[in-house]
Amino acid sequence: MASFTPNLEPAPDASLQFKPKKPRITLQTPSSCPSNQRTQRIKRWRTQRDQHIYSSKLFQALRRSRRTSASREVHETADRVLAGLARGTTRWSRAILTARKVTKHKKAKLPTNNRLRKPDIYRERRKTTAVERKLKVLGRLVPGCLKLSFSNLIEETSDYIAALEMQVRAMTAITEFLCGGTGGGPQPPADRLPSNVNS
Amino acid sequence: MSGRRSRSKQSSVSSITDDQITDLVSKLQHLIPELRRRRFDKVSTSKVLQETCNYIRSLHREVEDLSDRLSQLLASTDSDSDQAAIIRSLLMQ
């Protein structure tokens, strides 16, 4: 429940920058660092503030949407809100936002017509090393990052991992809140709680 | 540096310095909880990438599970809009 303690100052959307100016947040914030963009990017998804913002946005989005009975909808909403928080600065977030309506049809890798391929001894096939193969797999895992250069891919991956971790934390908190909040947490003043308090 | 390979279709691994590569890989290694404690050993690039993929997949799975639970929870608590307002106010203060 700690993640829902009201530490959030009423932050309008415009202040969703990654240079938090308010030092009264209990967690260490990047405000102490010099305006080093890289350091701020490192801390980007790790502050409590970001997590609060994400949790509340996600919760609002979930409440607004009437179709949250499918877990896939919830997942997509969570991803969209997460990508939205990134403000278009990363490739994976842009890919998520633009890929919204696409159903999950993974393009099957079309087998190359073997009759048209020269036999391997004639093609100077560069052997894909293990590292290169794994890079490819990684590129498929991070949305929008197929065919990215090595350094860009690593950058995107780092940001993506941090964002995913925050997503997990936030969603866990929301889940616990919804599960246990009605039972064991701070009781909301209204008595009209749903009867599934003990679910 | 671009002439290192004769192919046009080269992976970018060959067009940046080795130092940059090790830098980036170690940065990635730092993010993976599995490998964080082994920071001072040399972990091979291949292993770092492998663990990264595994970690991302496990995170995806966790989010899947969580959204599953959330969808069930939301389906059951969807009725009371007053409660929603209360929760909102608690969240946003």
PDB file of C-alpha atoms in Angstrom:
ATOM      1  CA  MET A   1       0.000   0.000   0.000  1.00  0.00           C
ATOM      2  CA  ALA A   2       2.953   2.243   0.411  1.00  0.00           C
ATOM      3  CA  SER A   3       2.943   3.106  -3.208  1.00  0.00           C
ATOM      4  CA  PHE A   4      -0.370   4.821  -2.842  1.00  0.00           C
ATOM      5  CA  THR A   5       0.560   7.123  -0.063  1.00  0.00           C
ATOM      6  CA  PRO A   6      -0.236  10.540  -1.448  1.00  0.00           C
ATOM      7  CA  ASN A   7       3.160  11.697  -2.430  1.00  0.00           C
ATOM      8  CA  LEU A   8       2.003  12.942  -5.720  1.00  0.00           C
ATOM      9  CA  GLU A   9       1.846  16.621  -6.043  1.00  0.00           C
ATOM     10  CA  PRO A  10      -0.968  17.502  -8.448  1.00  0.00           C
ATOM     11  CA  ALA A  11       1.122  17.215 -11.527  1.00  0.00           C
ATOM     12  CA  PRO A  12      -0.504  18.474 -14.689  1.00  0.00           C
ATOM     13  CA  ASP A  13       0.469  16.686 -17.814  1.00  0.00           C
ATOM     14  CA  ALA A  14       2.810  19.396 -18.870  1.00  0.00           C
ATOM     15  CA  SER A  15       5.105  18.708 -16.016  1.00  0.00           C
ATOM     16  CA  LEU A  16       5.753  15.177 -17.066  1.00  0.00           C
ATOM     17  CA  GLN A  17       9.349  15.921 -17.736  1.00  0.00           C
ATOM     18  CA  PHE A  18      12.239  13.897 -16.713  1.00  0.00           C
ATOM     19  CA  LYS A  19      13.826  16.657 -14.750  1.00  0.00           C
ATOM     20  CA  PRO A  20      11.810  16.563 -11.576  1.00  0.00           C
ATOM     21  CA  LYS A  21      12.148  19.869  -9.878  1.00  0.00           C
ATOM     22  CA  LYS A  22      10.468  19.073  -6.606  1.00  0.00           C
ATOM     23  CA  PRO A  23      13.004  17.901  -4.077  1.00  0.00           C
ATOM     24  CA  ARG A  24      10.452  16.973  -1.498  1.00  0.00           C
ATOM     25  CA  ILE A  25       9.954  13.574  -2.961  1.00  0.00           C
ATOM     26  CA  THR A  26      11.426  11.120  -0.555  1.00  0.00           C
ATOM     27  CA  LEU A  27      13.180   9.016  -3.128  1.00  0.00           C
ATOM     28  CA  GLN A  28      16.418  10.230  -4.549  1.00  0.00           C
ATOM     29  CA  THR A  29      15.599  12.162  -7.641  1.00  0.00           C
ATOM     30  CA  PRO A  30      17.828  13.219 -10.454  1.00  0.00           C
ATOM     31  CA  SER A  31      17.388  16.815  -9.465  1.00  0.00           C
ATOM     32  CA  SER A  32      20.585  16.580  -7.530  1.00  0.00           C
ATOM     33  CA  CYS A  33      22.550  15.635 -10.609  1.00  0.00           C
ATOM     34  CA  PRO A  34      23.712  18.256 -13.012  1.00  0.00           C
ATOM     35  CA  SER A  35      21.553  18.516 -16.060  1.00  0.00           C
ATOM     36  CA  ASN A  36      23.041  15.342 -17.377  1.00  0.00           C
ATOM     37  CA  GLN A  37      20.558  13.902 -19.707  1.00  0.00           C
ATOM     38  CA  ARG A  38      21.982  10.448 -19.567  1.00  0.00           C
ATOM     39  CA  THR A  39      21.730  10.281 -15.801  1.00  0.00           C
ATOM     40  CA  GLN A  40      18.182  11.446 -15.967  1.00  0.00           C
ATOM     41  CA  ARG A  41      17.404   8.831 -18.508  1.00  0.00           C
ATOM     42  CA  ILE A  42      18.859   6.223 -16.203  1.00  0.00           C
ATOM     43  CA  LYS A  43      16.657   7.316 -13.374  1.00  0.00           C
ATOM     44  CA  ARG A  44      13.739   7.788 -15.599  1.00  0.00           C
ATOM     45  CA  TRP A  45      11.502   4.920 -14.707  1.00  0.00           C
ATOM     46  CA  ARG A  46      12.703   4.409 -11.260  1.00  0.00           C
ATOM     47  CA  THR A  47      11.363   7.294  -9.276  1.00  0.00           C
ATOM     48  CA  GLN A  48       8.330   6.864  -7.144  1.00  0.00           C
ATOM     49  CA  ARG A  49       6.863   9.839  -8.847  1.00  0.00           C
ATOM     50  CA  ASP A  50       6.930   8.241 -12.245  1.00  0.00           C
ATOM     51  CA  GLN A  51       5.390   5.157 -10.809  1.00  0.00           C
ATOM     52  CA  HIS A  52       2.636   7.143  -9.168  1.00  0.00           C
ATOM     53  CA  ILE A  53       1.901   8.948 -12.366  1.00  0.00           C
ATOM     54  CA  TYR A  54       1.756   5.726 -14.269  1.00  0.00           C
ATOM     55  CA  SER A  55      -0.427   4.014 -11.685  1.00  0.00           C
ATOM     56  CA  SER A  56      -2.969   6.766 -11.621  1.00  0.00           C
ATOM     57  CA  LYS A  57      -3.084   7.109 -15.374  1.00  0.00           C
ATOM     58  CA  LEU A  58      -3.435   3.417 -15.815  1.00  0.00           C
ATOM     59  CA  PHE A  59      -6.127   3.224 -13.230  1.00  0.00           C
ATOM     60  CA  GLN A  60      -8.084   6.000 -14.835  1.00  0.00           C
ATOM     61  CA  ALA A  61      -7.736   4.421 -18.220  1.00  0.00           C
ATOM     62  CA  LEU A  62      -8.916   1.112 -16.868  1.00  0.00           C
ATOM     63  CA  ARG A  63     -11.915   2.655 -15.191  1.00  0.00           C
ATOM     64  CA  ARG A  64     -12.838   4.565 -18.274  1.00  0.00           C
ATOM     65  CA  SER A  65     -12.662   1.618 -20.565  1.00  0.00           C
ATOM     66  CA  ARG A  66     -15.665  -0.600 -20.341  1.00  0.00           C
ATOM     67  CA  ARG A  67     -13.974  -3.569 -21.881  1.00  0.00           C
ATOM     68  CA  THR A  68     -11.557  -4.467 -19.185  1.00  0.00           C
ATOM     69  CA  SER A  69     -12.831  -7.935 -18.693  1.00  0.00           C
ATOM     70  CA  ALA A  70     -10.330  -9.285 -21.180  1.00  0.00           C
ATOM     71  CA  SER A  71      -6.848  -9.593 -19.907  1.00  0.00           C
ATOM     72  CA  ARG A  72      -5.535  -8.684 -23.294  1.00  0.00           C
ATOM     73  CA  GLU A  73      -7.316  -5.335 -23.165  1.00  0.00           C
ATOM     74  CA  VAL A  74      -5.786  -4.641 -19.823  1.00  0.00           C
ATOM     75  CA  HIS A  75      -2.371  -5.576 -21.095  1.00  0.00           C
ATOM     76  CA  GLU A  76      -2.688  -3.365 -24.114  1.00  0.00           C
ATOM     77  CA  THR A  77      -3.974  -0.482 -22.058  1.00  0.00           C
ATOM     78  CA  ALA A  78      -1.083  -0.875 -19.670  1.00  0.00           C
ATOM     79  CA  ASP A  79       1.367  -0.882 -22.555  1.00  0.00           C
ATOM     80  CA  ARG A  80      -0.224   2.139 -24.155  1.00  0.00           C
ATOM     81  CA  VAL A  81      -0.152   4.168 -20.993  1.00  0.00           C
ATOM     82  CA  LEU A  82       3.437   3.142 -20.447  1.00  0.00           C
ATOM     83  CA  ALA A  83       4.392   4.128 -23.952  1.00  0.00           C
ATOM     84  CA  GLY A  84       2.504   7.375 -23.570  1.00  0.00           C
ATOM     85  CA  LEU A  85       4.569   8.278 -20.564  1.00  0.00           C
ATOM     86  CA  ALA A  86       7.688   8.065 -22.629  1.00  0.00           C
ATOM     87  CA  ARG A  87       6.507  11.037 -24.631  1.00  0.00           C
ATOM     88  CA  GLY A  88       7.717   9.708 -27.914  1.00  0.00           C
ATOM     89  CA  THR A  89      11.337   9.797 -26.977  1.00  0.00           C
ATOM     90  CA  THR A  90      12.002   6.151 -27.500  1.00  0.00           C
ATOM     91  CA  ARG A  91      11.458   3.925 -30.433  1.00  0.00           C
ATOM     92  CA  TRP A  92       9.711   1.169 -28.553  1.00  0.00           C
ATOM     93  CA  SER A  93       7.163   3.588 -27.168  1.00  0.00           C
ATOM     94  CA  ARG A  94       6.416   4.995 -30.569  1.00  0.00           C
ATOM     95  CA  ALA A  95       6.093   1.504 -31.968  1.00  0.00           C
ATOM     96  CA  ILE A  96       3.610   0.547 -29.278  1.00  0.00           C
ATOM     97  CA  LEU A  97       1.515   3.615 -29.850  1.00  0.00           C
ATOM     98  CA  THR A  98       1.402   3.273 -33.591  1.00  0.00           C
ATOM     99  CA  ALA A  99       0.785  -0.444 -33.537  1.00  0.00           C
ATOM    100  CA  ARG A 100      -2.362  -0.188 -31.479  1.00  0.00           C
ATOM    101  CA  LYS A 101      -4.916  -1.521 -33.849  1.00  0.00           C
ATOM    102  CA  VAL A 102      -2.838  -4.209 -35.373  1.00  0.00           C
ATOM    103  CA  THR A 103      -3.930  -7.625 -34.320  1.00  0.00           C
ATOM    104  CA  LYS A 104      -1.211  -9.907 -33.216  1.00  0.00           C
ATOM    105  CA  HIS A 105      -0.429 -11.589 -36.448  1.00  0.00           C
ATOM    106  CA  LYS A 106       3.163 -12.461 -36.302  1.00  0.00           C
ATOM    107  CA  LYS A 107       4.433 -12.494 -39.798  1.00  0.00           C
ATOM    108  CA  ALA A 108       5.582 -15.993 -40.421  1.00  0.00           C
ATOM    109  CA  LYS A 109       9.034 -15.964 -41.799  1.00  0.00           C
ATOM    110  CA  LEU A 110       8.474 -16.892 -45.381  1.00  0.00           C
ATOM    111  CA  PRO A 111      10.679 -19.765 -46.275  1.00  0.00           C
ATOM    112  CA  THR A 112      12.914 -18.763 -49.110  1.00  0.00           C
ATOM    113  CA  ASN A 113      12.243 -20.768 -52.184  1.00  0.00           C
ATOM    114  CA  ASN A 114      14.999 -23.265 -52.163  1.00  0.00           C
ATOM    115  CA  ARG A 115      15.101 -23.668 -55.861  1.00  0.00           C
ATOM    116  CA  LEU A 116      16.089 -20.091 -56.333  1.00  0.00           C
ATOM    117  CA  ARG A 117      18.777 -20.066 -53.739  1.00  0.00           C
ATOM    118  CA  LYS A 118      22.228 -20.845 -54.805  1.00  0.00           C
ATOM    119  CA  PRO A 119      23.707 -23.673 -52.871  1.00  0.00           C
ATOM    120  CA  ASP A 120      25.600 -22.546 -49.866  1.00  0.00           C
ATOM    121  CA  ILE A 121      29.015 -23.130 -51.274  1.00  0.00           C
ATOM    122  CA  TYR A 122      28.374 -20.524 -53.928  1.00  0.00           C
ATOM    123  CA  ARG A 123      26.809 -17.983 -51.682  1.00  0.00           C
ATOM    124  CA  GLU A 124      29.319 -16.344 -49.494  1.00  0.00           C
ATOM    125  CA  ARG A 125      27.191 -16.659 -46.477  1.00  0.00           C
ATOM    126  CA  ARG A 126      28.512 -14.769 -43.566  1.00  0.00           C
ATOM    127  CA  LYS A 127      28.057 -17.030 -40.632  1.00  0.00           C
ATOM    128  CA  THR A 128      25.822 -15.428 -38.105  1.00  0.00           C
ATOM    129  CA  THR A 129      27.578 -15.634 -34.849  1.00  0.00           C
ATOM    130  CA  ALA A 130      25.824 -16.520 -31.665  1.00  0.00           C
ATOM    131  CA  VAL A 131      25.962 -12.910 -30.599  1.00  0.00           C
ATOM    132  CA  GLU A 132      24.359 -11.717 -33.771  1.00  0.00           C
ATOM    133  CA  ARG A 133      21.627 -14.283 -33.499  1.00  0.00           C
ATOM    134  CA  LYS A 134      20.873 -13.195 -29.983  1.00  0.00           C
ATOM    135  CA  LEU A 135      20.857  -9.590 -31.018  1.00  0.00           C
ATOM    136  CA  LYS A 136      18.227 -10.450 -33.529  1.00  0.00           C
ATOM    137  CA  VAL A 137      16.111 -12.169 -30.920  1.00  0.00           C
ATOM    138  CA  LEU A 138      16.467  -9.162 -28.703  1.00  0.00           C
ATOM    139  CA  GLY A 139      15.425  -6.924 -31.516  1.00  0.00           C
ATOM    140  CA  ARG A 140      12.266  -8.912 -31.912  1.00  0.00           C
ATOM    141  CA  LEU A 141      11.462  -8.755 -28.225  1.00  0.00           C
ATOM    142  CA  VAL A 142      11.657  -5.016 -27.911  1.00  0.00           C
ATOM    143  CA  PRO A 143       8.868  -3.499 -29.939  1.00  0.00           C
ATOM    144  CA  GLY A 144       9.905  -1.574 -32.962  1.00  0.00           C
ATOM    145  CA  CYS A 145      13.501  -2.493 -32.740  1.00  0.00           C
ATOM    146  CA  LEU A 146      14.104  -4.903 -35.524  1.00  0.00           C
ATOM    147  CA  LYS A 147      17.056  -3.900 -37.639  1.00  0.00           C
ATOM    148  CA  LEU A 148      18.421  -1.365 -35.269  1.00  0.00           C
ATOM    149  CA  SER A 149      22.085  -0.705 -34.892  1.00  0.00           C
ATOM    150  CA  PHE A 150      23.823  -2.291 -31.971  1.00  0.00           C
ATOM    151  CA  SER A 151      24.181   0.755 -29.794  1.00  0.00           C
ATOM    152  CA  ASN A 152      20.662   1.968 -30.473  1.00  0.00           C
ATOM    153  CA  LEU A 153      19.281  -1.419 -29.691  1.00  0.00           C
ATOM    154  CA  ILE A 154      21.066  -1.541 -26.385  1.00  0.00           C
ATOM    155  CA  GLU A 155      19.836   1.918 -25.498  1.00  0.00           C
ATOM    156  CA  GLU A 156      16.275   1.034 -26.337  1.00  0.00           C
ATOM    157  CA  THR A 157      16.567  -2.210 -24.432  1.00  0.00           C
ATOM    158  CA  SER A 158      17.794  -0.503 -21.303  1.00  0.00           C
ATOM    159  CA  ASP A 159      14.958   1.952 -21.357  1.00  0.00           C
ATOM    160  CA  TYR A 160      12.461  -0.745 -22.168  1.00  0.00           C
ATOM    161  CA  ILE A 161      13.586  -2.956 -19.316  1.00  0.00           C
ATOM    162  CA  ALA A 162      13.378  -0.112 -16.838  1.00  0.00           C
ATOM    163  CA  ALA A 163       9.916   0.762 -18.078  1.00  0.00           C
ATOM    164  CA  LEU A 164       8.751  -2.838 -17.880  1.00  0.00           C
ATOM    165  CA  GLU A 165      10.009  -3.145 -14.331  1.00  0.00           C
ATOM    166  CA  MET A 166       8.087  -0.076 -13.382  1.00  0.00           C
ATOM    167  CA  GLN A 167       5.044  -1.423 -15.117  1.00  0.00           C
ATOM    168  CA  VAL A 168       5.259  -4.584 -13.071  1.00  0.00           C
ATOM    169  CA  ARG A 169       5.652  -2.662  -9.841  1.00  0.00           C
ATOM    170  CA  ALA A 170       2.769  -0.363 -10.594  1.00  0.00           C
ATOM    171  CA  MET A 171       0.424  -3.095 -11.710  1.00  0.00           C
ATOM    172  CA  THR A 172       1.270  -5.173  -8.682  1.00  0.00           C
ATOM    173  CA  ALA A 173       0.469  -2.222  -6.487  1.00  0.00           C
ATOM    174  CA  ILE A 174      -2.835  -1.618  -8.217  1.00  0.00           C
ATOM    175  CA  THR A 175      -3.737  -5.274  -7.925  1.00  0.00           C
ATOM    176  CA  GLU A 176      -2.923  -5.366  -4.252  1.00  0.00           C
ATOM    177  CA  PHE A 177      -4.842  -2.200  -3.794  1.00  0.00           C
ATOM    178  CA  LEU A 178      -7.910  -3.591  -5.451  1.00  0.00           C
ATOM    179  CA  CYS A 179      -7.629  -6.880  -3.641  1.00  0.00           C
ATOM    180  CA  GLY A 180      -6.669  -5.870  -0.197  1.00  0.00           C
ATOM    181  CA  GLY A 181      -7.620  -2.225  -0.123  1.00  0.00           C
ATOM    182  CA  THR A 182     -11.241  -2.831   0.414  1.00  0.00           C
ATOM    183  CA  GLY A 183     -10.449  -5.331   3.122  1.00  0.00           C
ATOM    184  CA  GLY A 184      -7.367  -4.319   4.977  1.00  0.00           C
ATOM    185  CA  GLY A 185      -6.268  -0.923   3.856  1.00  0.00           C
ATOM    186  CA  PRO A 186      -7.442   2.536   4.794  1.00  0.00           C
ATOM    187  CA  GLN A 187     -11.168   2.268   4.707  1.00  0.00           C
ATOM    188  CA  PRO A 188     -12.791   4.669   2.351  1.00  0.00           C
ATOM    189  CA  PRO A 189     -15.443   6.629   4.179  1.00  0.00           C
ATOM    190  CA  ALA A 190     -18.389   5.286   2.173  1.00  0.00           C
ATOM    191  CA  ASP A 191     -19.915   2.157   3.502  1.00  0.00           C
ATOM    192  CA  ARG A 192     -21.089   1.037   0.182  1.00  0.00           C
ATOM    193  CA  LEU A 193     -18.283  -1.317  -0.590  1.00  0.00           C
ATOM    194  CA  PRO A 194     -19.037  -4.171  -2.910  1.00  0.00           C
ATOM    195  CA  SER A 195     -19.690  -7.400  -1.205  1.00  0.00           C
ATOM    196  CA  ASN A 196     -16.682  -9.179  -2.579  1.00  0.00           C
ATOM    197  CA  VAL A 197     -14.488  -7.740   0.066  1.00  0.00           C
ATOM    198  CA  ASN A 198     -12.948 -11.067   0.784  1.00  0.00           C
ATOM    199  CA  SER A 199     -12.296 -12.140  -2.779  1.00  0.00           C
TER     200      SER A 199
ATOM    201  CA  MET B   1      36.221   1.509 -40.623  1.00  0.00           C
ATOM    202  CA  SER B   2      33.507   1.020 -43.157  1.00  0.00           C
ATOM    203  CA  GLY B   3      35.852  -0.973 -45.292  1.00  0.00           C
ATOM    204  CA  ARG B   4      36.349  -3.603 -42.728  1.00  0.00           C
ATOM    205  CA  ARG B   5      33.879  -5.918 -44.318  1.00  0.00           C
ATOM    206  CA  SER B   6      33.352  -6.090 -48.006  1.00  0.00           C
ATOM    207  CA  ARG B   7      29.684  -6.741 -47.699  1.00  0.00           C
ATOM    208  CA  SER B   8      27.235  -3.940 -47.753  1.00  0.00           C
ATOM    209  CA  LYS B   9      24.948  -5.792 -45.491  1.00  0.00           C
ATOM    210  CA  GLN B  10      26.993  -5.670 -42.384  1.00  0.00           C
ATOM    211  CA  SER B  11      25.860  -5.712 -38.871  1.00  0.00           C
ATOM    212  CA  SER B  12      26.726  -2.614 -37.006  1.00  0.00           C
ATOM    213  CA  VAL B  13      28.805  -4.548 -34.605  1.00  0.00           C
ATOM    214  CA  SER B  14      31.703  -3.977 -36.900  1.00  0.00           C
ATOM    215  CA  SER B  15      31.280  -0.261 -37.283  1.00  0.00           C
ATOM    216  CA  ILE B  16      31.677   0.823 -33.714  1.00  0.00           C
ATOM    217  CA  THR B  17      34.660   0.351 -31.547  1.00  0.00           C
ATOM    218  CA  ASP B  18      35.140  -2.607 -29.324  1.00  0.00           C
ATOM    219  CA  ASP B  19      35.268  -0.356 -26.331  1.00  0.00           C
ATOM    220  CA  GLN B  20      31.884   1.027 -27.079  1.00  0.00           C
ATOM    221  CA  ILE B  21      30.565  -2.447 -27.395  1.00  0.00           C
ATOM    222  CA  THR B  22      31.888  -3.549 -24.054  1.00  0.00           C
ATOM    223  CA  ASP B  23      30.592  -0.366 -22.509  1.00  0.00           C
ATOM    224  CA  LEU B  24      27.108  -0.885 -23.769  1.00  0.00           C
ATOM    225  CA  VAL B  25      27.126  -4.537 -22.875  1.00  0.00           C
ATOM    226  CA  SER B  26      28.230  -3.813 -19.350  1.00  0.00           C
ATOM    227  CA  LYS B  27      25.548  -1.191 -19.066  1.00  0.00           C
ATOM    228  CA  LEU B  28      23.019  -3.789 -20.072  1.00  0.00           C
ATOM    229  CA  GLN B  29      24.522  -6.272 -17.682  1.00  0.00           C
ATOM    230  CA  HIS B  30      23.974  -3.852 -14.871  1.00  0.00           C
ATOM    231  CA  LEU B  31      20.276  -3.850 -15.534  1.00  0.00           C
ATOM    232  CA  ILE B  32      19.755  -7.544 -15.381  1.00  0.00           C
ATOM    233  CA  PRO B  33      19.284  -8.675 -11.814  1.00  0.00           C
ATOM    234  CA  GLU B  34      20.762 -12.067 -12.609  1.00  0.00           C
ATOM    235  CA  LEU B  35      24.001 -10.624 -13.706  1.00  0.00           C
ATOM    236  CA  ARG B  36      24.245  -7.680 -11.425  1.00  0.00           C
ATOM    237  CA  ARG B  37      26.067  -9.469  -8.708  1.00  0.00           C
ATOM    238  CA  ARG B  38      28.599 -10.777 -11.166  1.00  0.00           C
ATOM    239  CA  ARG B  39      29.483  -7.343 -12.289  1.00  0.00           C
ATOM    240  CA  PHE B  40      33.141  -7.748 -11.732  1.00  0.00           C
ATOM    241  CA  ASP B  41      33.528 -10.942 -13.599  1.00  0.00           C
ATOM    242  CA  LYS B  42      33.710 -10.896 -17.289  1.00  0.00           C
ATOM    243  CA  VAL B  43      30.385 -12.064 -18.508  1.00  0.00           C
ATOM    244  CA  SER B  44      30.436 -12.861 -22.163  1.00  0.00           C
ATOM    245  CA  THR B  45      28.377 -10.748 -24.495  1.00  0.00           C
ATOM    246  CA  SER B  46      26.469 -13.741 -25.615  1.00  0.00           C
ATOM    247  CA  LYS B  47      25.461 -14.552 -22.089  1.00  0.00           C
ATOM    248  CA  VAL B  48      24.447 -10.993 -21.364  1.00  0.00           C
ATOM    249  CA  LEU B  49      22.240 -10.927 -24.419  1.00  0.00           C
ATOM    250  CA  GLN B  50      20.775 -14.282 -23.579  1.00  0.00           C
ATOM    251  CA  GLU B  51      19.950 -13.216 -20.074  1.00  0.00           C
ATOM    252  CA  THR B  52      18.503  -9.983 -21.353  1.00  0.00           C
ATOM    253  CA  CYS B  53      16.147 -11.832 -23.640  1.00  0.00           C
ATOM    254  CA  ASN B  54      15.155 -14.175 -20.857  1.00  0.00           C
ATOM    255  CA  TYR B  55      14.589 -11.316 -18.504  1.00  0.00           C
ATOM    256  CA  ILE B  56      12.436  -9.396 -20.941  1.00  0.00           C
ATOM    257  CA  ARG B  57      10.392 -12.490 -21.603  1.00  0.00           C
ATOM    258  CA  SER B  58       9.870 -13.071 -17.925  1.00  0.00           C
ATOM    259  CA  LEU B  59       8.824  -9.473 -17.469  1.00  0.00           C
ATOM    260  CA  HIS B  60       6.346  -9.877 -20.286  1.00  0.00           C
ATOM    261  CA  ARG B  61       4.957 -12.945 -18.613  1.00  0.00           C
ATOM    262  CA  GLU B  62       4.607 -11.119 -15.340  1.00  0.00           C
ATOM    263  CA  VAL B  63       2.722  -8.313 -16.996  1.00  0.00           C
ATOM    264  CA  GLU B  64       0.491 -10.863 -18.673  1.00  0.00           C
ATOM    265  CA  ASP B  65      -0.306 -12.484 -15.371  1.00  0.00           C
ATOM    266  CA  LEU B  66      -0.888  -9.171 -13.702  1.00  0.00           C
ATOM    267  CA  SER B  67      -3.196  -7.959 -16.407  1.00  0.00           C
ATOM    268  CA  ASP B  68      -5.049 -11.213 -16.142  1.00  0.00           C
ATOM    269  CA  ARG B  69      -5.591 -10.696 -12.455  1.00  0.00           C
ATOM    270  CA  LEU B  70      -6.439  -7.083 -12.935  1.00  0.00           C
ATOM    271  CA  SER B  71      -9.035  -7.873 -15.531  1.00  0.00           C
ATOM    272  CA  GLN B  72     -10.705 -10.299 -13.174  1.00  0.00           C
ATOM    273  CA  LEU B  73     -10.576  -7.832 -10.332  1.00  0.00           C
ATOM    274  CA  LEU B  74     -11.919  -5.030 -12.413  1.00  0.00           C
ATOM    275  CA  ALA B  75     -14.726  -7.142 -13.708  1.00  0.00           C
ATOM    276  CA  SER B  76     -15.847  -7.770 -10.185  1.00  0.00           C
ATOM    277  CA  THR B  77     -15.460  -4.300  -8.802  1.00  0.00           C
ATOM    278  CA  ASP B  78     -16.718  -2.485 -11.779  1.00  0.00           C
ATOM    279  CA  SER B  79     -20.072  -1.539 -10.410  1.00  0.00           C
ATOM    280  CA  ASP B  80     -19.581   1.162  -7.876  1.00  0.00           C
ATOM    281  CA  SER B  81     -18.663   4.459  -9.410  1.00  0.00           C
ATOM    282  CA  ASP B  82     -18.512   6.127  -6.046  1.00  0.00           C
ATOM    283  CA  GLN B  83     -15.826   3.796  -5.031  1.00  0.00           C
ATOM    284  CA  ALA B  84     -13.985   4.644  -8.188  1.00  0.00           C
ATOM    285  CA  ALA B  85     -14.111   8.297  -7.303  1.00  0.00           C
ATOM    286  CA  ILE B  86     -12.749   7.561  -3.868  1.00  0.00           C
ATOM    287  CA  ILE B  87      -9.940   5.488  -5.247  1.00  0.00           C
ATOM    288  CA  ARG B  88      -9.123   8.195  -7.710  1.00  0.00           C
ATOM    289  CA  SER B  89      -8.922  10.766  -5.025  1.00  0.00           C
ATOM    290  CA  LEU B  90      -6.700   8.523  -2.982  1.00  0.00           C
ATOM    291  CA  LEU B  91      -4.436   8.039  -5.913  1.00  0.00           C
ATOM    292  CA  MET B  92      -4.126  11.595  -6.963  1.00  0.00           C
ATOM    293  CA  GLN B  93      -4.559  13.553  -3.748  1.00  0.00           C
TER     294      GLN B  93
END
